[in-house]
Amino acid sequence: MPYPPGDPRISVINEAPPNPEGRIVLYWMVAARRTHDNPALSRALHHARTLRRPLVVFEPLRTDYPWASDRHHQFVVEGMLDNAGRLAGTPVYYYPYVELAPRAARGLLAALARDAAVVVTDRSPAFFLPRMLSAAVAHVPCRFEAVDGNGVLPLDAATRVYPTAYGFRRFLQRALPSVAGDLRRVPREDLRDLPPLSGSDRAWLGTITDRWPALVLDAEGASALVRTLPIDHVVRPGVQRGGPTAAQSALTRFLGDGLGRYATDRNHPDLDLTSHLSPYLHFGHIAATDVCRQVLAHAGWSGQMSGTAHGHREGWWGLDVNVEGFLDELLTWRELGLNAAAHLPGYDRYGTLPPWARDTLARHGADPRPYAYDLATLDAAATHDPLWNAAQRQLTTEGRLHNMLRMLWGKKILEWSPSPEAALEVMEHLNNRYAVDGRDPNSYAGIFWVLGRYDRAWGPERAIFGTIRYMSSANTARKVRVKQYLARYGADPSLLST
DNA sequence: ATCGGCTCGCGCAA
DNA sequence: TGCGCGAAGCCGAT
């Protein structure tokens, strides 16, 4: 894909020139659902100024995607209310749209794009979004660009797939100095002094919003609305509020308590000290660059990489072990997942596991399974294993799963499923159905790690797992603190989802 | 409490 | 070709 010179985040989807008859510049916001630290919004603002056209920010939410539920919809709608507040009083025309019935949005993008000078959208490498972008090409007759606001490094900074975190970390340590400047400068999208909508533009937009009404809601209205949609209502909203403002609150809380003892305490489920930023990163309510910048500023970073680390987890920023530990999660592990989604065709398919992993699992495909649970039993957290059930209940009720336990959660699903392929299907389904950050490249990296991706063989060879790393609930309970966690998620049947 | 062996492939040095 | 090394492990020996 060709780039305009100098910006590896921008892909030109349709090389057509800007439509000289176009009324507006359209930003079709589908992944980076925020108004701050958003390179696609910056690009759209650039076009609006250069072409002297008003900017329309169109933020839609489809109804018919897999696993759509009250949980995901509520989170996104809360973000829309937030974005509406942030754009109120600016010359930007904000158009939030929630599809009320399957296919109701058909024709909407085309109607907006027909009279646009330029269309800018988000590049997002996973789930249905790449397909949606491909399908949209036919409906955008003018210049059409997709902008990558996913990570601290552009997706295309890496030109290959990395099979290990160690290798990817080495690459990151070489590549990050080139963006170090961005990690000190706070971007300020300037929303003032844009061309305003003319009366005729407003009349034209009115014909579109008559047919596809913009979302008009307050916070209470969000939950009432999602209940009326043809989506999965069994999955109730999670415990975290959606939107950029809630995202910043979570980050501020984490900087104050959690980051300072991240290395030592984050693995204890009882303490619950992780950042809780994943759902916000997933829906683009906060930028990874923003998180990284605030963490570095909080830690008093000098602005220089140490230059001595070659793939090792610590010692590249010259910061304390807690901060470096968190940055390794945010950068190495998160961007490793993005790397696979963007560059490994079939990143979500069993066949892309490394050969040693598929071989060893295949050799043990016929091993007897002492425990065999079907999807319904797992979904209902009704196994014989109290720690696993607790983790599953946290997932179904809260929409999140503690980092330490999510690995155990997956390993047990592998152990209890008739085949590793079936285990993958179950993990994908439960994670995508219940986790607010489900369907993220990171979710897939975690699920595939359970099956051997990014990992190495571990002896001794054992039943079902072969040489895939094994984990046991008993050892996990011995190593980390789970007593309160078990009490919190352990016994109350009213927490159970049906 | 700590240690080594179990086991595999990558990437770099030589 | 050899060698160091790796998201969080497990288990038995000392």
Short mmCIF file of C-alpha atoms (C1' of nucleotides) in Angstrom, two decimals:
data_model
loop_
_atom_site.label_atom_id
_atom_site.label_comp_id
_atom_site.label_asym_id
_atom_site.label_seq_id
_atom_site.Cartn_x
_atom_site.Cartn_y
_atom_site.Cartn_z
CA MET A 1 0.00 0.00 0.00
CA PRO A 2 1.49 3.35 -0.93
CA TYR A 3 1.94 6.05 1.64
CA PRO A 4 1.92 9.75 1.33
CA PRO A 5 5.56 10.52 1.93
CA GLY A 6 6.63 10.63 5.51
CA ASP A 7 3.74 9.09 7.40
CA PRO A 8 3.78 5.32 7.82
CA ARG A 9 0.46 5.42 9.64
CA ILE A 10 -1.50 6.47 6.57
CA SER A 11 -2.66 4.01 3.90
CA VAL A 12 -4.37 5.26 0.79
CA ILE A 13 -7.36 3.02 0.10
CA ASN A 14 -8.66 4.93 -2.91
CA GLU A 15 -6.13 7.04 -4.76
CA ALA A 16 -8.81 9.21 -6.35
CA PRO A 17 -8.18 12.92 -5.82
CA PRO A 18 -10.34 14.87 -3.40
CA ASN A 19 -13.78 15.45 -4.88
CA PRO A 20 -13.84 19.16 -5.81
CA GLU A 21 -17.64 19.14 -5.47
CA GLY A 22 -17.42 17.58 -2.03
CA ARG A 23 -19.15 19.44 0.77
CA ILE A 24 -17.28 18.00 3.74
CA VAL A 25 -14.32 16.04 4.98
CA LEU A 26 -15.64 12.85 6.57
CA TYR A 27 -13.92 11.01 9.41
CA TRP A 28 -15.52 7.59 9.69
CA MET A 29 -14.53 6.69 13.28
CA VAL A 30 -14.67 2.93 13.79
CA ALA A 31 -11.75 2.00 16.03
CA ALA A 32 -9.98 5.04 17.54
CA ARG A 33 -13.14 6.26 19.26
CA ARG A 34 -11.56 9.33 20.83
CA THR A 35 -10.87 12.97 20.10
CA HIS A 36 -7.43 13.12 21.73
CA ASP A 37 -4.18 11.63 20.46
CA ASN A 38 -5.89 10.30 17.38
CA PRO A 39 -3.83 10.33 14.16
CA ALA A 40 -6.88 9.72 11.97
CA LEU A 41 -8.62 12.75 13.43
CA SER A 42 -5.43 14.76 12.92
CA ARG A 43 -5.32 13.66 9.30
CA ALA A 44 -8.98 14.58 8.79
CA LEU A 45 -8.37 17.98 10.36
CA HIS A 46 -5.45 18.50 8.02
CA HIS A 47 -7.68 17.78 5.03
CA ALA A 48 -10.46 20.01 6.34
CA ARG A 49 -8.07 22.94 6.64
CA THR A 50 -6.27 22.32 3.37
CA LEU A 51 -9.45 21.82 1.37
CA ARG A 52 -11.43 24.41 3.35
CA ARG A 53 -14.25 22.02 4.10
CA PRO A 54 -16.14 21.44 7.35
CA LEU A 55 -15.32 18.24 9.23
CA VAL A 56 -17.96 15.63 10.00
CA VAL A 57 -16.98 12.98 12.55
CA PHE A 58 -19.23 9.98 11.97
CA GLU A 59 -19.07 7.39 14.77
CA PRO A 60 -21.33 4.43 14.04
CA LEU A 61 -22.03 1.23 15.94
CA ARG A 62 -23.31 -1.81 14.08
CA THR A 63 -25.84 -4.23 15.48
CA ASP A 64 -25.07 -7.39 13.56
CA TYR A 65 -21.48 -8.21 14.45
CA PRO A 66 -20.67 -11.49 16.21
CA TRP A 67 -21.11 -11.49 20.00
CA ALA A 68 -22.79 -8.08 20.02
CA SER A 69 -24.31 -7.66 23.47
CA ASP A 70 -25.48 -5.08 25.98
CA ARG A 71 -21.99 -5.22 27.45
CA HIS A 72 -20.15 -4.05 24.34
CA HIS A 73 -22.87 -1.74 23.13
CA GLN A 74 -23.19 0.06 26.44
CA PHE A 75 -19.42 0.60 26.59
CA VAL A 76 -19.32 2.06 23.09
CA VAL A 77 -22.42 4.22 23.57
CA GLU A 78 -20.94 5.66 26.76
CA GLY A 79 -17.92 6.59 24.68
CA MET A 80 -20.20 8.29 22.14
CA LEU A 81 -21.82 10.39 24.86
CA ASP A 82 -18.35 11.34 26.01
CA ASN A 83 -17.19 12.24 22.51
CA ALA A 84 -20.33 14.29 21.96
CA GLY A 85 -19.46 16.34 25.04
CA ARG A 86 -15.90 16.83 23.88
CA LEU A 87 -16.92 18.03 20.43
CA ALA A 88 -19.81 20.21 21.59
CA GLY A 89 -19.01 23.86 21.08
CA THR A 90 -16.44 23.15 18.36
CA PRO A 91 -17.05 23.62 14.65
CA VAL A 92 -16.81 19.84 14.18
CA TYR A 93 -20.13 18.22 13.33
CA TYR A 94 -20.35 15.04 15.39
CA TYR A 95 -22.68 12.33 14.13
CA PRO A 96 -23.02 9.35 16.46
CA TYR A 97 -25.19 6.60 15.04
CA VAL A 98 -26.40 3.35 16.59
CA GLU A 99 -27.92 0.85 14.22
CA LEU A 100 -31.31 -0.12 15.64
CA ALA A 101 -31.95 -3.13 13.43
CA PRO A 102 -29.69 -5.35 11.34
CA ARG A 103 -28.84 -3.70 8.03
CA ALA A 104 -30.52 -0.44 9.01
CA ALA A 105 -27.24 1.37 8.35
CA ARG A 106 -27.00 0.12 4.79
CA GLY A 107 -26.40 3.02 2.48
CA LEU A 108 -25.43 5.46 5.21
CA LEU A 109 -21.70 5.53 4.61
CA ALA A 110 -22.32 5.75 0.87
CA ALA A 111 -24.72 8.66 1.36
CA LEU A 112 -22.14 10.57 3.39
CA ALA A 113 -19.21 9.66 1.15
CA ARG A 114 -21.02 10.63 -2.06
CA ASP A 115 -20.80 14.29 -1.10
CA ALA A 116 -17.49 14.15 0.73
CA ALA A 117 -14.26 15.61 -0.61
CA VAL A 118 -12.13 13.12 1.34
CA VAL A 119 -12.97 10.20 3.63
CA VAL A 120 -10.61 9.21 6.43
CA THR A 121 -11.11 6.14 8.60
CA ASP A 122 -9.28 4.06 11.18
CA ARG A 123 -7.11 1.12 10.25
CA SER A 124 -7.77 -1.74 12.62
CA PRO A 125 -6.21 -5.13 11.95
CA ALA A 126 -8.61 -7.63 13.56
CA PHE A 127 -12.17 -8.96 13.78
CA PHE A 128 -14.54 -7.80 11.06
CA LEU A 129 -12.95 -4.40 10.57
CA PRO A 130 -10.55 -5.25 7.72
CA ARG A 131 -13.44 -6.86 5.83
CA MET A 132 -15.66 -3.88 6.51
CA LEU A 133 -12.97 -1.57 5.14
CA SER A 134 -12.61 -3.67 1.98
CA ALA A 135 -16.36 -3.63 1.47
CA ALA A 136 -16.49 0.13 1.97
CA VAL A 137 -14.15 0.81 -0.94
CA ALA A 138 -17.03 0.41 -3.38
CA HIS A 139 -18.99 3.14 -1.60
CA VAL A 140 -16.30 5.79 -1.38
CA PRO A 141 -15.79 7.46 -4.75
CA CYS A 142 -13.31 10.09 -3.56
CA ARG A 143 -9.91 9.95 -1.90
CA PHE A 144 -10.11 7.44 0.95
CA GLU A 145 -7.44 6.95 3.60
CA ALA A 146 -7.11 4.58 6.55
CA VAL A 147 -4.99 5.78 9.44
CA ASP A 148 -3.30 3.50 11.95
CA GLY A 149 -3.79 4.78 15.47
CA ASN A 150 -3.33 1.41 17.13
CA GLY A 151 0.06 1.37 18.74
CA VAL A 152 3.10 3.32 19.80
CA LEU A 153 4.83 2.04 16.68
CA PRO A 154 2.98 2.02 13.37
CA LEU A 155 1.76 -1.45 12.40
CA ASP A 156 3.96 -1.31 9.31
CA ALA A 157 7.10 -0.42 11.23
CA ALA A 158 7.46 -4.20 11.42
CA THR A 159 7.70 -5.87 8.04
CA ARG A 160 7.54 -9.43 9.31
CA VAL A 161 5.84 -11.70 11.80
CA TYR A 162 7.69 -12.29 15.06
CA PRO A 163 7.49 -15.78 16.56
CA THR A 164 8.74 -14.84 20.03
CA ALA A 165 8.33 -11.95 22.40
CA TYR A 166 12.09 -11.91 22.81
CA GLY A 167 12.63 -11.30 19.12
CA PHE A 168 9.89 -8.71 18.92
CA ARG A 169 11.29 -6.93 21.97
CA ARG A 170 14.67 -6.68 20.29
CA PHE A 171 12.99 -5.14 17.27
CA LEU A 172 11.09 -2.70 19.48
CA GLN A 173 14.21 -1.66 21.31
CA ARG A 174 15.81 -0.79 17.99
CA ALA A 175 12.74 0.94 16.58
CA LEU A 176 11.44 2.92 19.54
CA PRO A 177 14.10 5.65 19.53
CA SER A 178 12.60 6.82 16.23
CA VAL A 179 9.33 7.65 18.00
CA ALA A 180 10.84 8.78 21.30
CA GLY A 181 10.06 12.38 20.40
CA ASP A 182 6.36 11.53 20.15
CA LEU A 183 6.52 10.16 23.66
CA ARG A 184 7.43 13.55 25.06
CA ARG A 185 5.21 15.82 22.97
CA VAL A 186 1.54 15.90 23.83
CA PRO A 187 -0.44 16.18 20.58
CA ARG A 188 -3.08 18.87 20.57
CA GLU A 189 -5.69 18.41 17.93
CA ASP A 190 -6.81 21.93 17.15
CA LEU A 191 -10.56 21.87 16.73
CA ARG A 192 -10.98 25.62 16.39
CA ASP A 193 -10.87 27.71 13.26
CA LEU A 194 -12.36 25.13 10.97
CA PRO A 195 -14.68 26.01 8.12
CA PRO A 196 -18.25 25.92 9.45
CA LEU A 197 -21.13 24.04 7.89
CA SER A 198 -23.13 26.23 5.53
CA GLY A 199 -26.91 26.33 5.58
CA SER A 200 -26.95 24.19 2.50
CA ASP A 201 -24.60 21.66 4.12
CA ARG A 202 -26.92 21.48 7.12
CA ALA A 203 -29.92 20.87 4.90
CA TRP A 204 -28.03 18.10 3.12
CA LEU A 205 -27.01 16.50 6.43
CA GLY A 206 -30.64 16.83 7.55
CA THR A 207 -31.81 14.63 4.69
CA ILE A 208 -29.38 11.99 5.91
CA THR A 209 -30.13 12.24 9.62
CA ASP A 210 -33.88 12.16 8.84
CA ARG A 211 -33.36 8.71 7.43
CA TRP A 212 -30.63 7.60 9.85
CA PRO A 213 -31.23 9.52 13.07
CA ALA A 214 -28.23 10.53 15.15
CA LEU A 215 -28.03 9.11 18.65
CA VAL A 216 -29.57 11.51 21.15
CA LEU A 217 -29.21 10.28 24.71
CA ASP A 218 -28.20 10.93 28.24
CA ALA A 219 -26.33 8.40 30.36
CA GLU A 220 -29.50 6.69 31.61
CA GLY A 221 -30.81 6.45 28.10
CA ALA A 222 -27.83 4.36 27.05
CA SER A 223 -28.85 1.29 29.00
CA ALA A 224 -32.50 1.67 28.00
CA LEU A 225 -31.48 1.88 24.37
CA VAL A 226 -29.24 -1.17 24.31
CA ARG A 227 -32.01 -3.27 25.84
CA THR A 228 -34.18 -2.59 22.80
CA LEU A 229 -31.59 -3.71 20.25
CA PRO A 230 -31.52 -7.15 18.62
CA ILE A 231 -28.35 -8.20 20.47
CA ASP A 232 -27.42 -10.59 23.29
CA HIS A 233 -29.11 -9.20 26.43
CA VAL A 234 -27.93 -12.04 28.65
CA VAL A 235 -24.51 -10.38 28.71
CA ARG A 236 -25.21 -7.39 30.94
CA PRO A 237 -22.97 -4.32 30.98
CA GLY A 238 -19.62 -4.87 32.69
CA VAL A 239 -18.25 -3.05 35.72
CA GLN A 240 -16.21 -0.46 33.84
CA ARG A 241 -17.79 2.61 32.37
CA GLY A 242 -16.86 3.28 28.75
CA GLY A 243 -15.41 6.41 27.17
CA PRO A 244 -12.25 8.51 27.06
CA THR A 245 -13.02 10.24 30.37
CA ALA A 246 -13.42 6.93 32.19
CA ALA A 247 -10.24 5.72 30.47
CA GLN A 248 -8.27 8.67 31.81
CA SER A 249 -9.69 8.07 35.29
CA ALA A 250 -8.53 4.46 35.16
CA LEU A 251 -5.06 5.56 34.07
CA THR A 252 -4.84 8.25 36.76
CA ARG A 253 -5.89 5.73 39.39
CA PHE A 254 -3.29 3.26 38.16
CA LEU A 255 -0.50 5.86 38.20
CA GLY A 256 -1.42 6.65 41.80
CA ASP A 257 -1.73 3.07 42.99
CA GLY A 258 -0.68 -0.02 41.10
CA LEU A 259 2.14 1.12 38.86
CA GLY A 260 4.50 1.64 41.80
CA ARG A 261 4.26 -2.00 42.87
CA TYR A 262 3.37 -3.54 39.54
CA ALA A 263 6.25 -6.00 39.35
CA THR A 264 5.76 -7.44 42.79
CA ASP A 265 2.00 -7.37 43.29
CA ARG A 266 0.10 -7.41 40.03
CA ASN A 267 -0.02 -11.20 39.81
CA HIS A 268 -2.04 -11.57 42.99
CA PRO A 269 -5.71 -11.76 42.05
CA ASP A 270 -6.69 -10.65 45.55
CA LEU A 271 -4.97 -7.30 45.10
CA ASP A 272 -6.47 -6.40 41.72
CA LEU A 273 -3.71 -3.89 40.93
CA THR A 274 -3.63 -4.18 37.16
CA SER A 275 -4.31 -1.15 35.02
CA HIS A 276 -7.77 -2.13 33.72
CA LEU A 277 -6.96 -0.19 30.56
CA SER A 278 -7.43 -3.01 28.10
CA PRO A 279 -11.10 -2.35 27.21
CA TYR A 280 -10.35 1.32 26.65
CA LEU A 281 -7.40 0.50 24.44
CA HIS A 282 -9.56 -2.01 22.60
CA PHE A 283 -12.25 0.50 21.66
CA GLY A 284 -9.76 3.29 21.13
CA HIS A 285 -11.08 5.33 24.07
CA ILE A 286 -7.46 6.00 24.99
CA ALA A 287 -4.34 5.88 22.82
CA ALA A 288 -1.44 3.58 23.63
CA THR A 289 0.83 6.54 22.94
CA ASP A 290 -1.10 8.56 25.52
CA VAL A 291 -0.76 5.83 28.16
CA CYS A 292 2.92 5.42 27.39
CA ARG A 293 3.55 9.15 27.53
CA GLN A 294 1.78 9.61 30.85
CA VAL A 295 3.55 6.63 32.42
CA LEU A 296 6.93 7.93 31.27
CA ALA A 297 6.17 11.42 32.53
CA HIS A 298 4.96 10.06 35.85
CA ALA A 299 8.17 8.03 36.18
CA GLY A 300 10.37 11.01 35.34
CA TRP A 301 11.81 9.53 32.17
CA SER A 302 14.92 11.28 30.88
CA GLY A 303 13.89 11.06 27.24
CA GLN A 304 16.67 8.62 26.36
CA MET A 305 16.50 4.89 25.85
CA SER A 306 19.31 3.14 27.66
CA GLY A 307 20.47 1.34 24.52
CA THR A 308 21.87 -1.63 26.39
CA ALA A 309 18.94 -4.05 26.43
CA HIS A 310 18.88 -6.60 23.65
CA GLY A 311 15.60 -8.37 23.99
CA HIS A 312 15.62 -8.38 27.77
CA ARG A 313 12.56 -7.26 29.62
CA GLU A 314 14.22 -4.76 31.87
CA GLY A 315 16.85 -2.15 31.45
CA TRP A 316 15.83 -0.40 28.28
CA TRP A 317 14.17 2.72 29.61
CA GLY A 318 16.46 3.20 32.58
CA LEU A 319 13.41 3.19 34.86
CA ASP A 320 12.48 1.11 37.87
CA VAL A 321 11.41 -2.47 37.56
CA ASN A 322 7.71 -1.73 38.11
CA VAL A 323 7.48 0.85 35.36
CA GLU A 324 9.52 -1.22 32.95
CA GLY A 325 7.34 -4.21 33.72
CA PHE A 326 4.20 -2.29 32.80
CA LEU A 327 5.76 -0.82 29.67
CA ASP A 328 6.71 -4.33 28.59
CA GLU A 329 3.05 -5.32 28.80
CA LEU A 330 1.86 -2.19 27.01
CA LEU A 331 4.51 -2.28 24.31
CA THR A 332 6.01 -5.72 23.81
CA TRP A 333 2.96 -7.84 24.48
CA ARG A 334 0.25 -5.56 23.17
CA GLU A 335 2.11 -4.70 19.98
CA LEU A 336 3.14 -8.30 19.48
CA GLY A 337 -0.57 -9.13 19.23
CA LEU A 338 -1.08 -6.26 16.80
CA ASN A 339 1.88 -7.54 14.78
CA ALA A 340 0.26 -10.96 14.33
CA ALA A 341 -3.16 -9.52 13.49
CA ALA A 342 -1.67 -7.17 10.91
CA HIS A 343 0.95 -9.42 9.33
CA LEU A 344 0.09 -13.07 9.99
CA PRO A 345 -2.72 -14.21 7.70
CA GLY A 346 -4.98 -16.45 9.77
CA TYR A 347 -3.69 -15.12 13.10
CA ASP A 348 -6.99 -16.38 14.57
CA ARG A 349 -6.82 -19.86 13.05
CA TYR A 350 -5.44 -23.01 14.63
CA GLY A 351 -3.24 -23.79 11.64
CA THR A 352 -1.01 -20.79 12.32
CA LEU A 353 0.29 -22.23 15.58
CA PRO A 354 3.99 -23.14 15.37
CA PRO A 355 4.60 -26.64 13.98
CA TRP A 356 6.14 -28.01 17.18
CA ALA A 357 2.98 -27.05 19.07
CA ARG A 358 0.59 -28.56 16.52
CA ASP A 359 2.72 -31.70 16.34
CA THR A 360 2.82 -32.32 20.05
CA LEU A 361 -0.89 -31.57 20.50
CA ALA A 362 -1.74 -33.87 17.58
CA ARG A 363 0.28 -36.70 19.08
CA HIS A 364 -1.86 -36.40 22.19
CA GLY A 365 -5.16 -35.86 20.43
CA ALA A 366 -6.41 -39.31 21.36
CA ASP A 367 -5.37 -39.17 25.02
CA PRO A 368 -8.28 -39.77 27.39
CA ARG A 369 -9.69 -36.63 28.97
CA PRO A 370 -10.34 -37.25 32.68
CA TYR A 371 -12.61 -34.21 32.70
CA ALA A 372 -14.63 -33.28 29.66
CA TYR A 373 -16.85 -30.23 29.77
CA ASP A 374 -19.06 -28.89 27.05
CA LEU A 375 -19.48 -25.22 26.28
CA ALA A 376 -22.64 -24.84 28.38
CA THR A 377 -20.96 -26.26 31.50
CA LEU A 378 -17.94 -24.00 31.06
CA ASP A 379 -20.09 -20.97 30.31
CA ALA A 380 -22.04 -21.62 33.51
CA ALA A 381 -18.82 -21.94 35.58
CA ALA A 382 -19.99 -25.37 36.70
CA THR A 383 -16.78 -27.40 36.67
CA HIS A 384 -15.18 -29.26 39.59
CA ASP A 385 -12.43 -26.62 39.87
CA PRO A 386 -13.32 -23.73 42.22
CA LEU A 387 -10.53 -21.42 41.04
CA TRP A 388 -11.45 -21.91 37.41
CA ASN A 389 -15.13 -21.35 38.19
CA ALA A 390 -14.26 -18.14 40.02
CA ALA A 391 -12.27 -16.87 37.05
CA GLN A 392 -15.09 -17.72 34.68
CA ARG A 393 -17.58 -15.93 36.94
CA GLN A 394 -15.42 -12.82 37.01
CA LEU A 395 -15.41 -12.95 33.24
CA THR A 396 -19.16 -13.44 32.84
CA THR A 397 -20.19 -10.88 35.43
CA GLU A 398 -17.54 -8.18 35.14
CA GLY A 399 -16.36 -8.51 31.56
CA ARG A 400 -12.74 -8.96 32.59
CA LEU A 401 -10.44 -11.67 33.84
CA HIS A 402 -7.40 -11.18 36.06
CA ASN A 403 -4.19 -11.44 34.04
CA MET A 404 -2.66 -14.23 36.10
CA LEU A 405 -5.78 -16.35 35.98
CA ARG A 406 -6.55 -15.91 32.32
CA MET A 407 -3.62 -18.18 31.48
CA LEU A 408 -4.78 -20.84 33.89
CA TRP A 409 -8.32 -20.38 32.55
CA GLY A 410 -7.16 -21.22 29.04
CA LYS A 411 -4.87 -24.09 30.05
CA LYS A 412 -7.75 -25.83 31.79
CA ILE A 413 -10.03 -25.39 28.80
CA LEU A 414 -7.35 -27.11 26.73
CA GLU A 415 -7.17 -29.93 29.29
CA TRP A 416 -10.93 -30.41 29.47
CA SER A 417 -11.81 -30.19 25.77
CA PRO A 418 -12.05 -33.12 23.36
CA SER A 419 -9.40 -31.58 21.09
CA PRO A 420 -7.14 -28.52 21.01
CA GLU A 421 -9.16 -27.19 18.07
CA ALA A 422 -12.30 -27.45 20.18
CA ALA A 423 -10.49 -25.71 23.05
CA LEU A 424 -9.59 -22.84 20.76
CA GLU A 425 -13.18 -22.49 19.68
CA VAL A 426 -14.41 -22.44 23.29
CA MET A 427 -11.78 -19.93 24.44
CA GLU A 428 -12.54 -17.66 21.52
CA HIS A 429 -16.27 -17.84 22.11
CA LEU A 430 -16.22 -17.26 25.87
CA ASN A 431 -13.63 -14.51 25.64
CA ASN A 432 -15.32 -12.72 22.77
CA ARG A 433 -18.74 -13.06 24.29
CA TYR A 434 -17.91 -11.85 27.78
CA ALA A 435 -14.70 -9.82 27.85
CA VAL A 436 -15.16 -6.16 27.07
CA ASP A 437 -11.77 -6.34 25.35
CA GLY A 438 -12.66 -9.59 23.58
CA ARG A 439 -11.96 -9.75 19.85
CA ASP A 440 -8.85 -7.65 20.37
CA PRO A 441 -5.56 -8.76 18.76
CA ASN A 442 -4.33 -9.09 22.32
CA SER A 443 -7.09 -11.49 23.23
CA TYR A 444 -6.01 -13.70 20.38
CA ALA A 445 -2.36 -13.48 21.39
CA GLY A 446 -3.33 -14.62 24.90
CA ILE A 447 -5.52 -17.46 23.68
CA PHE A 448 -2.89 -18.68 21.24
CA TRP A 449 -0.19 -18.45 23.92
CA VAL A 450 -2.17 -21.09 25.80
CA LEU A 451 -1.72 -23.35 22.76
CA GLY A 452 2.00 -22.67 22.39
CA ARG A 453 2.40 -19.50 20.30
CA TYR A 454 5.25 -17.29 21.57
CA ASP A 455 6.13 -20.03 24.05
CA ARG A 456 8.58 -22.91 24.05
CA ALA A 457 8.32 -26.59 24.77
CA TRP A 458 8.35 -27.69 28.38
CA GLY A 459 9.09 -31.16 29.62
CA PRO A 460 8.29 -33.62 30.74
CA GLU A 461 5.88 -34.62 28.02
CA ARG A 462 2.50 -35.28 29.58
CA ALA A 463 -0.99 -36.36 28.61
CA ILE A 464 -3.15 -34.05 26.46
CA PHE A 465 -0.59 -31.21 26.59
CA GLY A 466 2.39 -33.05 25.17
CA THR A 467 5.20 -30.53 25.62
CA ILE A 468 2.90 -27.50 25.74
CA ARG A 469 3.40 -25.65 29.02
CA TYR A 470 1.11 -27.05 31.68
CA MET A 471 -0.43 -25.14 34.58
CA SER A 472 -2.36 -26.37 37.59
CA SER A 473 -4.91 -24.64 39.75
CA ALA A 474 -3.36 -26.03 42.92
CA ASN A 475 0.05 -24.55 42.14
CA THR A 476 -1.44 -21.24 41.09
CA ALA A 477 -3.34 -21.03 44.37
CA ARG A 478 -0.11 -21.79 46.20
CA LYS A 479 1.95 -19.17 44.40
CA VAL A 480 -0.41 -16.20 44.32
CA ARG A 481 -3.06 -14.91 46.68
CA VAL A 482 -6.55 -16.01 45.66
CA LYS A 483 -8.44 -16.33 48.95
CA GLN A 484 -10.46 -13.14 48.65
CA TYR A 485 -10.82 -13.68 44.93
CA LEU A 486 -12.40 -17.08 45.59
CA ALA A 487 -14.71 -15.56 48.16
CA ARG A 488 -15.70 -12.77 45.82
CA TYR A 489 -16.45 -14.93 42.80
CA GLY A 490 -16.77 -18.32 44.40
CA ALA A 491 -20.18 -19.18 45.63
CA ASP A 492 -22.96 -16.79 44.83
CA PRO A 493 -25.24 -18.46 42.29
CA SER A 494 -27.02 -15.18 41.60
CA LEU A 495 -23.86 -14.08 39.80
CA LEU A 496 -24.26 -16.88 37.33
CA SER A 497 -25.20 -16.01 33.83
CA THR A 498 -27.71 -18.28 32.19
"C1'" DA B 1 13.40 -22.80 50.18
"C1'" DT B 2 16.10 -23.74 46.21
"C1'" DC B 3 17.80 -26.39 42.30
"C1'" DG B 4 18.04 -28.94 38.12
"C1'" DG B 5 15.96 -31.39 34.48
"C1'" DC B 6 12.37 -31.70 31.44
"C1'" DT B 7 12.18 -29.60 26.05
"C1'" DC B 8 12.43 -26.52 21.38
"C1'" DG B 9 13.57 -23.02 18.01
"C1'" DC B 10 15.31 -18.48 17.13
"C1'" DG B 11 18.95 -15.35 16.23
"C1'" DC B 12 23.44 -14.13 16.64
"C1'" DA B 13 28.41 -15.07 16.86
"C1'" DA B 14 31.85 -17.50 14.83
"C1'" DT C 1 27.71 -25.05 13.93
"C1'" DG C 2 27.22 -23.87 18.59
"C1'" DC C 3 25.17 -21.55 22.18
"C1'" DG C 4 22.34 -18.52 25.11
"C1'" DC C 5 18.01 -17.63 26.02
"C1'" DG C 6 13.06 -17.44 26.66
"C1'" DA C 7 5.36 -14.51 30.23
"C1'" DA C 8 4.11 -16.14 34.75
"C1'" DG C 9 5.71 -24.19 34.93
"C1'" DC C 10 6.00 -28.66 37.23
"C1'" DC C 11 8.00 -32.01 40.06
"C1'" DG C 12 11.06 -34.49 42.71
"C1'" DA C 13 15.48 -34.23 45.10
"C1'" DT C 14 18.19 -31.96 48.41
#
